[in-house]
CSV table of C-alpha atoms in Angstrom, one decimal:
chain,number,residue,atom,x,y,z
V,154,MET,CA,138.6,65.1,72.5
V,155,SER,CA,136.1,66.3,70.0
V,156,ASP,CA,135.3,64.3,66.9
V,157,CYS,CA,136.2,67.2,64.6
V,158,ARG,CA,139.8,67.2,65.9
V,159,HIS,CA,140.7,63.6,65.2
V,160,GLY,CA,138.0,62.5,62.9
V,161,HIS,CA,136.7,60.0,65.5
V,162,ASN,CA,133.7,57.8,64.9
V,163,ASN,CA,131.5,57.6,68.0
V,164,GLN,CA,130.5,54.0,67.0
V,165,LEU,CA,134.2,53.0,67.4
V,166,ILE,CA,134.6,54.2,70.9
V,167,ASP,CA,131.5,52.9,72.6
V,168,SER,CA,133.3,50.3,74.7
V,169,PHE,CA,136.0,52.5,76.2
V,170,PRO,CA,135.7,54.7,79.3
V,171,THR,CA,134.7,58.2,78.6
V,172,THR,CA,136.3,60.1,81.5
V,173,LEU,CA,139.9,60.9,82.1
V,174,HIS,CA,139.7,59.6,85.6
V,175,MET,CA,138.7,56.2,84.4
V,176,SER,CA,141.2,56.2,81.6
V,177,THR,CA,144.2,56.8,83.9
V,178,THR,CA,143.7,53.3,85.4
V,179,GLN,CA,144.1,51.8,82.0
V,180,ALA,CA,146.9,54.2,81.1
V,181,ALA,CA,149.0,53.2,84.1
V,182,THR,CA,149.1,49.5,82.9
V,183,ASN,CA,152.8,48.7,82.6
V,184,LEU,CA,154.2,48.4,79.1
V,185,SER,CA,156.5,45.6,77.9
V,186,ILE,CA,158.1,45.3,74.4
V,187,GLY,CA,159.2,41.8,73.9
V,188,ASN,CA,161.3,40.8,76.9
V,189,VAL,CA,162.1,44.4,77.8
V,190,GLU,CA,160.1,45.8,80.7
V,191,ILE,CA,159.3,49.5,79.9
V,192,GLY,CA,156.9,50.2,82.7
V,193,PHE,CA,155.0,53.5,82.5
V,194,PRO,CA,153.5,53.6,79.0
V,195,VAL,CA,154.2,57.2,78.1
V,196,VAL,CA,157.6,57.2,76.3
V,197,GLN,CA,159.8,59.6,74.3
V,198,ALA,CA,159.8,59.1,70.6
V,199,ALA,CA,162.7,59.3,68.2
V,200,LEU,CA,163.3,62.9,67.1
V,201,SER,CA,165.7,63.6,64.3
V,202,GLY,CA,168.1,66.3,65.4
V,203,TYR,CA,166.8,66.3,69.0
V,204,SER,CA,166.7,63.0,70.9
V,205,ASP,CA,170.4,62.7,71.4
V,206,TRP,CA,172.0,61.6,74.7
V,207,PRO,CA,171.5,64.9,76.6
V,208,MET,CA,167.8,65.2,75.7
V,209,ARG,CA,167.2,61.5,76.6
V,210,VAL,CA,168.9,61.9,80.0
V,211,ILE,CA,166.8,64.9,80.8
V,212,ALA,CA,163.6,63.1,79.8
V,213,LYS,CA,164.6,60.1,81.9
V,214,ARG,CA,165.2,62.2,85.0
V,215,HIS,CA,161.8,63.7,84.6
V,216,GLY,CA,159.9,60.4,84.3
V,217,ALA,CA,160.2,59.0,80.8
V,218,SER,CA,160.4,55.3,81.1
V,219,TYR,CA,161.8,54.6,77.6
V,220,MET,CA,163.5,56.9,75.0
V,221,ILE,CA,164.5,56.3,71.4
V,222,CYS,CA,167.5,58.0,69.9
V,223,GLU,CA,167.4,60.2,66.9
V,224,VAL,CA,167.0,58.2,63.7
V,225,MET,CA,170.3,57.2,62.1
V,226,LEU,CA,170.9,56.1,58.5
V,227,ASP,CA,172.0,52.5,57.9
V,228,LYS,CA,174.9,53.4,55.6
V,229,PHE,CA,176.1,56.1,58.0
V,230,LEU,CA,176.3,53.5,60.8
V,231,VAL,CA,178.0,50.9,58.6
V,232,GLU,CA,180.7,53.4,57.6
V,233,LEU,CA,180.9,55.0,61.1
V,234,LYS,CA,184.4,54.9,62.6
V,235,GLU,CA,185.3,55.2,66.3
V,236,ARG,CA,186.2,58.8,66.4
V,237,LYS,CA,185.7,61.4,69.1
V,238,ARG,CA,184.0,63.7,66.6
V,239,THR,CA,181.2,61.2,65.9
V,240,SER,CA,181.1,59.3,69.2
V,241,HIS,CA,178.0,61.1,70.4
V,242,PHE,CA,175.8,59.2,67.8
V,243,LEU,CA,176.1,55.9,69.7
V,244,HIS,CA,176.7,57.3,73.2
V,245,ILE,CA,174.5,55.6,75.9
V,246,SER,CA,174.8,56.0,79.7
V,247,ASP,CA,173.7,53.5,82.4
V,248,GLU,CA,170.8,55.6,83.6
V,249,GLU,CA,169.1,55.6,80.2
V,250,HIS,CA,168.2,52.0,80.0
V,251,PRO,CA,166.0,50.8,78.4
V,252,VAL,CA,166.8,52.9,75.4
V,253,GLY,CA,166.0,52.3,71.7
V,254,GLY,CA,168.0,52.8,68.6
V,255,GLN,CA,166.1,53.9,65.5
V,256,LEU,CA,167.3,53.0,62.0
V,257,MET,CA,166.4,54.3,58.5
V,258,GLY,CA,167.6,53.4,55.1
V,259,SER,CA,166.8,51.8,51.7
V,260,GLU,CA,168.6,48.5,51.3
V,261,PRO,CA,167.8,45.4,53.4
V,262,ASP,CA,171.4,44.3,53.7
V,263,SER,CA,172.8,47.6,54.9
V,264,PHE,CA,169.8,47.9,57.2
V,265,ALA,CA,170.8,44.7,58.9
V,266,GLU,CA,174.4,45.8,59.2
V,267,GLY,CA,173.3,49.1,60.7
V,268,ALA,CA,171.1,47.3,63.2
V,269,ARG,CA,174.1,45.2,64.3
V,270,LYS,CA,176.0,48.4,65.0
V,271,LEU,CA,173.2,49.6,67.2
V,272,VAL,CA,173.1,46.3,69.1
V,273,ASP,CA,176.9,46.5,69.6
V,274,ALA,CA,176.5,50.0,71.0
V,275,GLY,CA,174.2,48.7,73.7
V,276,PHE,CA,170.7,49.8,72.6
V,277,ASP,CA,168.0,47.6,74.2
V,278,ILE,CA,165.5,47.7,71.3
V,279,ILE,CA,166.1,48.3,67.6
V,280,ASP,CA,163.4,50.4,65.9
V,281,ILE,CA,162.9,50.5,62.1
V,282,ASN,CA,161.7,53.8,60.7
V,283,PHE,CA,159.0,53.5,58.0
V,284,GLY,CA,157.4,56.7,59.0
V,285,CYS,CA,159.5,59.8,58.1
V,286,PRO,CA,157.6,62.0,55.7
V,287,VAL,CA,160.4,64.5,54.8
V,288,LYS,CA,160.8,65.1,51.1
V,289,LYS,CA,164.6,64.5,51.0
V,290,VAL,CA,164.2,61.3,52.8
V,291,LEU,CA,161.4,60.0,50.5
V,292,GLY,CA,163.5,61.0,47.5
V,293,LYS,CA,166.2,58.6,48.6
V,294,CYS,CA,163.7,55.7,49.1
V,295,ARG,CA,163.8,55.9,52.9
V,296,GLY,CA,161.4,56.3,55.8
V,297,GLY,CA,157.8,56.6,54.7
V,298,TYR,CA,158.7,55.6,51.1
V,299,HIS,CA,158.7,52.0,52.2
V,300,LEU,CA,155.0,52.1,53.0
V,301,GLY,CA,154.4,52.0,49.3
V,302,GLN,CA,156.5,48.9,48.7
V,303,PRO,CA,155.5,46.2,51.1
V,304,LYS,CA,157.8,43.5,49.8
V,305,ILE,CA,160.9,45.6,50.3
V,306,ALA,CA,159.7,46.8,53.6
V,307,LEU,CA,159.1,43.2,54.9
V,308,GLU,CA,162.5,42.1,53.5
V,309,ILE,CA,164.1,44.9,55.6
V,310,VAL,CA,162.1,43.7,58.6
V,311,LYS,CA,163.2,40.0,58.0
V,312,LYS,CA,166.9,40.9,57.4
V,313,THR,CA,166.9,43.0,60.5
V,314,ARG,CA,165.1,40.5,62.7
V,315,ASP,CA,167.4,37.7,61.5
V,316,THR,CA,170.5,39.8,62.2
V,317,VAL,CA,169.6,41.2,65.6
V,318,PRO,CA,170.1,38.7,68.5
V,319,ALA,CA,166.9,37.0,69.6
V,320,ASN,CA,167.0,38.7,73.1
V,321,ILE,CA,166.9,42.2,71.5
V,322,PRO,CA,163.4,43.2,70.4
V,323,VAL,CA,162.8,44.7,67.0
V,324,THR,CA,160.0,47.3,66.5
V,325,VAL,CA,158.7,49.3,63.6
V,326,LYS,CA,157.5,52.8,63.2
V,327,MET,CA,154.8,53.5,60.6
V,328,ARG,CA,152.4,56.1,59.4
V,329,ARG,CA,148.9,55.1,58.5
V,330,GLY,CA,149.9,55.0,54.8
V,331,ILE,CA,151.3,57.1,52.0
V,332,ASP,CA,147.9,58.6,51.5
V,333,ASP,CA,144.3,57.7,52.1
V,334,SER,CA,143.8,55.6,49.0
V,335,GLN,CA,142.6,52.0,49.3
V,336,GLU,CA,145.9,50.8,47.9
V,337,SER,CA,147.8,52.6,50.6
V,338,ARG,CA,145.6,51.2,53.2
V,339,ASP,CA,146.1,47.6,51.9
V,340,HIS,CA,149.9,48.2,51.9
V,341,PHE,CA,149.7,49.4,55.5
V,342,PHE,CA,148.0,46.3,56.7
V,343,GLU,CA,150.2,44.0,54.6
V,344,ILE,CA,153.3,45.5,56.3
V,345,LEU,CA,151.7,45.5,59.7
V,346,ASP,CA,150.6,41.9,59.6
V,347,GLY,CA,153.8,40.8,57.9
V,348,ALA,CA,156.1,42.5,60.4
V,349,PHE,CA,154.4,40.8,63.3
V,350,SER,CA,154.5,37.4,61.6
V,351,LEU,CA,158.3,38.0,61.1
V,352,GLY,CA,158.7,38.5,64.8
V,353,VAL,CA,158.7,42.2,65.6
V,354,ALA,CA,157.7,42.9,69.2
V,355,GLY,CA,155.7,46.0,68.7
V,356,ILE,CA,154.7,48.7,66.1
V,357,THR,CA,154.2,52.4,66.6
V,358,VAL,CA,151.6,53.9,64.4
V,359,HIS,CA,151.4,57.6,63.7
V,360,GLY,CA,147.8,58.7,62.8
V,361,ARG,CA,148.8,60.9,59.8
V,362,THR,CA,149.7,59.9,56.3
V,363,VAL,CA,153.1,60.5,54.7
V,364,LYS,CA,151.6,63.1,52.4
V,365,GLN,CA,150.1,64.9,55.4
V,366,LYS,CA,153.5,65.4,56.9
V,367,TYR,CA,152.6,67.3,60.1
V,368,ILE,CA,149.6,69.1,58.7
V,369,GLY,CA,146.1,68.4,59.8
V,370,PRO,CA,144.8,66.1,62.6
V,371,SER,CA,146.2,62.7,63.5
V,372,LYS,CA,143.4,60.2,63.0
V,373,TRP,CA,143.1,58.5,66.3
V,374,ASP,CA,140.2,56.3,65.1
V,375,PHE,CA,142.6,54.6,62.8
V,376,LEU,CA,144.8,53.7,65.8
V,377,ARG,CA,141.8,52.1,67.4
V,378,GLU,CA,141.1,50.1,64.3
V,379,VAL,CA,144.7,48.9,64.2
V,380,LYS,CA,144.7,47.9,67.8
V,381,ARG,CA,141.5,46.0,67.4
V,382,HIS,CA,143.0,44.3,64.3
V,383,VAL,CA,146.1,43.0,66.0
V,384,GLY,CA,144.5,42.0,69.4
V,385,GLU,CA,147.1,41.3,72.1
V,386,LYS,CA,150.1,42.5,70.0
V,387,VAL,CA,151.8,45.7,71.2
V,388,ILE,CA,150.8,48.9,69.4
V,389,LEU,CA,152.0,52.3,70.4
V,390,GLY,CA,150.2,55.4,69.3
V,391,SER,CA,151.7,58.7,68.0
V,392,GLY,CA,150.4,62.0,66.8
V,393,ASP,CA,149.1,65.2,68.5
V,394,LEU,CA,150.4,64.5,72.0
V,395,PHE,CA,151.3,67.9,73.4
V,396,THR,CA,149.8,67.5,76.9
V,397,PRO,CA,149.8,64.8,79.5
V,398,GLU,CA,146.0,64.6,79.2
V,399,SER,CA,146.2,63.9,75.5
V,400,CYS,CA,148.4,60.9,76.2
V,401,PHE,CA,145.7,59.3,78.3
V,402,GLU,CA,143.0,60.4,76.0
V,403,MET,CA,144.7,58.5,73.2
V,404,ILE,CA,145.1,55.4,75.3
V,405,GLN,CA,141.4,55.7,76.4
V,406,GLU,CA,140.0,56.3,73.0
V,407,THR,CA,142.1,53.9,70.9
V,408,GLY,CA,143.1,51.1,73.3
V,409,VAL,CA,146.8,51.3,72.3
V,410,ASP,CA,149.3,49.8,74.8
V,411,GLY,CA,151.3,53.0,75.1
V,412,VAL,CA,152.1,56.4,73.5
V,413,THR,CA,155.2,58.0,72.1
V,414,VAL,CA,155.5,61.8,72.8
V,415,ALA,CA,157.5,63.5,70.1
V,416,ARG,CA,157.4,67.3,69.5
V,417,GLY,CA,155.5,67.7,72.8
V,418,ALA,CA,158.6,66.6,74.7
V,419,ILE,CA,161.1,69.0,73.1
V,420,GLY,CA,161.9,71.6,75.7
V,421,ASN,CA,159.2,70.2,78.0
V,422,PRO,CA,160.5,67.1,79.8
V,423,TRP,CA,158.0,67.9,82.6
V,424,ILE,CA,155.3,66.4,80.4
V,425,PHE,CA,156.4,63.0,81.7
V,426,GLU,CA,156.3,63.7,85.4
V,427,GLN,CA,152.9,65.4,84.9
V,428,ALA,CA,151.6,62.3,83.1
V,429,ARG,CA,152.8,60.1,86.0
V,430,ALA,CA,151.1,62.3,88.5
V,431,ILE,CA,147.8,62.1,86.6
V,432,SER,CA,148.1,58.3,86.3
V,433,GLU,CA,148.6,58.0,90.0
V,434,GLY,CA,145.4,60.0,90.7
V,435,ARG,CA,147.3,63.1,91.9
V,436,PRO,CA,146.5,66.6,90.7
V,437,LYS,CA,148.4,67.7,87.6
V,438,PRO,CA,151.5,69.6,88.7
V,439,ASN,CA,151.7,73.3,87.9
V,440,PRO,CA,154.1,74.3,85.2
V,441,PRO,CA,157.6,74.5,86.6
V,442,GLY,CA,158.6,77.9,88.0
V,443,LEU,CA,161.4,79.9,86.3
V,444,HIS,CA,164.1,78.8,88.7
V,445,ARG,CA,163.3,75.2,88.1
V,446,GLN,CA,163.2,75.8,84.4
V,447,ARG,CA,166.6,77.6,84.6
V,448,ASP,CA,168.2,74.7,86.4
V,449,VAL,CA,167.1,72.2,83.9
V,450,ILE,CA,168.0,74.3,80.9
V,451,LYS,CA,171.5,74.8,82.4
V,452,GLU,CA,171.8,71.1,83.1
V,453,HIS,CA,170.8,70.3,79.5
V,454,TYR,CA,173.5,72.6,78.2
V,455,GLN,CA,176.1,71.2,80.4
V,456,LEU,CA,175.3,67.6,79.4
V,457,ALA,CA,175.5,68.7,75.7
V,458,GLU,CA,178.8,70.4,76.3
V,459,GLU,CA,180.1,67.2,78.0
V,460,ILE,CA,179.6,65.1,74.8
V,461,TYR,CA,179.9,67.7,72.0
V,462,GLY,CA,182.6,70.0,73.5
V,463,GLU,CA,182.8,73.8,73.0
V,464,ARG,CA,181.0,73.7,69.6
V,465,VAL,CA,177.7,73.0,71.4
V,466,GLY,CA,176.5,76.7,71.6
V,467,PRO,CA,174.8,77.2,68.2
V,468,MET,CA,173.3,73.7,68.2
V,469,MET,CA,171.6,74.3,71.6
V,470,ARG,CA,169.7,77.2,70.3
V,471,LYS,CA,166.9,75.0,69.0
V,472,PHE,CA,166.4,73.6,72.5
V,473,GLY,CA,166.5,77.0,74.1
V,474,ILE,CA,163.8,78.1,71.7
V,475,LYS,CA,161.6,75.2,72.7
V,476,TYR,CA,162.2,75.7,76.4
V,477,SER,CA,161.2,79.3,76.1
V,478,ALA,CA,157.6,78.2,75.4
V,479,LEU,CA,157.2,77.6,79.2
V,480,HIS,CA,158.2,81.2,80.0
V,481,PRO,CA,155.5,83.8,80.5
V,482,GLU,CA,157.5,86.2,78.2
V,483,HIS,CA,158.2,83.4,75.7
V,484,VAL,CA,158.4,85.7,72.6
V,485,GLU,CA,161.2,87.7,74.0
V,486,VAL,CA,163.0,84.8,75.6
V,487,ARG,CA,162.8,82.9,72.3
V,488,LYS,CA,164.5,85.8,70.6
V,489,ALA,CA,167.2,85.8,73.2
V,490,PHE,CA,168.0,82.1,72.7
V,491,THR,CA,168.3,82.5,68.9
V,492,LYS,CA,171.4,84.6,69.4
V,493,VAL,CA,173.3,82.2,71.8
V,494,LYS,CA,176.8,81.2,70.7
V,495,ASP,CA,178.4,79.8,73.8
V,496,PHE,CA,177.9,79.0,77.5
V,497,SER,CA,178.5,82.5,78.7
V,498,GLN,CA,175.8,83.8,76.4
V,499,TRP,CA,173.5,80.9,77.4
V,500,ASN,CA,174.0,81.9,81.1
V,501,ALA,CA,173.4,85.6,80.2
V,502,VAL,CA,169.9,84.7,78.9
V,503,LEU,CA,169.2,82.7,82.1
V,504,ASP,CA,170.5,85.5,84.3
V,505,LYS,CA,168.3,88.1,82.5
V,506,TRP,CA,165.1,86.2,82.0
V,507,TYR,CA,165.1,83.5,84.7
V,508,ALA,CA,166.4,85.6,87.7
V,509,GLU,CA,163.0,86.0,89.4
V,510,ASP,CA,161.2,82.8,90.3
V,511,LEU,CA,157.9,83.6,88.5
V,512,PRO,CA,155.3,80.9,87.7
V,513,GLY,CA,155.8,79.1,84.4
V,514,VAL,CA,153.2,78.5,81.8
V,515,PHE,CA,152.0,75.4,80.0
V,516,PRO,CA,153.3,75.4,76.4
V,517,ASP,CA,150.8,76.0,73.7
V,518,GLY,CA,150.8,72.9,71.4
V,519,ARG,CA,149.8,75.1,68.5
V,520,LEU,CA,153.3,76.7,68.7
V,521,HIS,CA,154.9,73.4,67.8
V,522,LYS,CA,155.4,73.5,64.1
V,523,ALA,CA,157.0,70.9,61.8
V,524,GLN,CA,160.8,71.1,61.9
V,525,GLY,CA,161.5,69.5,58.5
V,526,SER,CA,162.9,66.4,60.1
V,527,CYS,CA,161.6,63.0,61.2
V,528,GLU,CA,159.7,64.2,64.2
V,529,ASN,CA,156.8,61.8,64.4
V,530,GLY,CA,154.5,63.5,66.9
């Protein structure tokens, strides 16, 4: 990675390997979060509006070792009734484990109650979101807003950790601060150190500020500084992970214990199996051919229909659009997916554009734009 992309300081990376081949040995070191054995240290991040049960299952089947559900509001969880219409929010299947539940809110007490709901649903790890940069979230004193009020943030951590059973790890997701001011930096480290002292098992750090949202580079040198600061404590890195190579480059250059792939995993579950191949010293697999893409896209739709019912058509468009990035005619395929309303139309797109088993293409990370939600990648 060039210094201009991530703002790296060469003096900060002098003790780490400088070749991808050497870094894969380090990258393959198994990850544990508290007493939960994760294994392969390339995991799927929480993605608001995306990382529901179908996406998590598809990721798991393609090599993701750990997935986190889309972020849920504490008050929503507290008020959630056992109804078929809302059952998908807390749906977990046996093959997913370990799986994390992510929580966001503003009040320590409701945070704790929401965490209890996630534990009761069967999530293996409870993750606290202090990272979402979306304006409507910040306006309601949630997500990244808490990075500006360390006392409230740490009260939330304490209430959550005290409520969640001791055998269930609690983790935190943060950005590097509200902005790049000294005050913001001080708040970051106050929350970081305080959260670990309160018993969290790991912290994910995204290399952008809240004010940056998804614009500009993720500062990987800050991740390295954080990892050096905490020593043996578990730090996961996040930001600008759109290829399997970038996952290992982040681990190599920063020393983090693992990485969370966010936007780079939407419509591209193959990033996990490609990362595993590289970590094992095998050649990076070619992009999946169109027939393999077709089978997975159809499988994803069927899983979604299984949990959402017939109303799933319009909500699957966003996934079809992301999957289209691997098609050699991705512009036309993207247009076709935007018009899908039901399974027959979904199949019609597949029949037209995926009939011939042509080679696929690697998605261009530059095509992944911010979605206006808590996507932390």
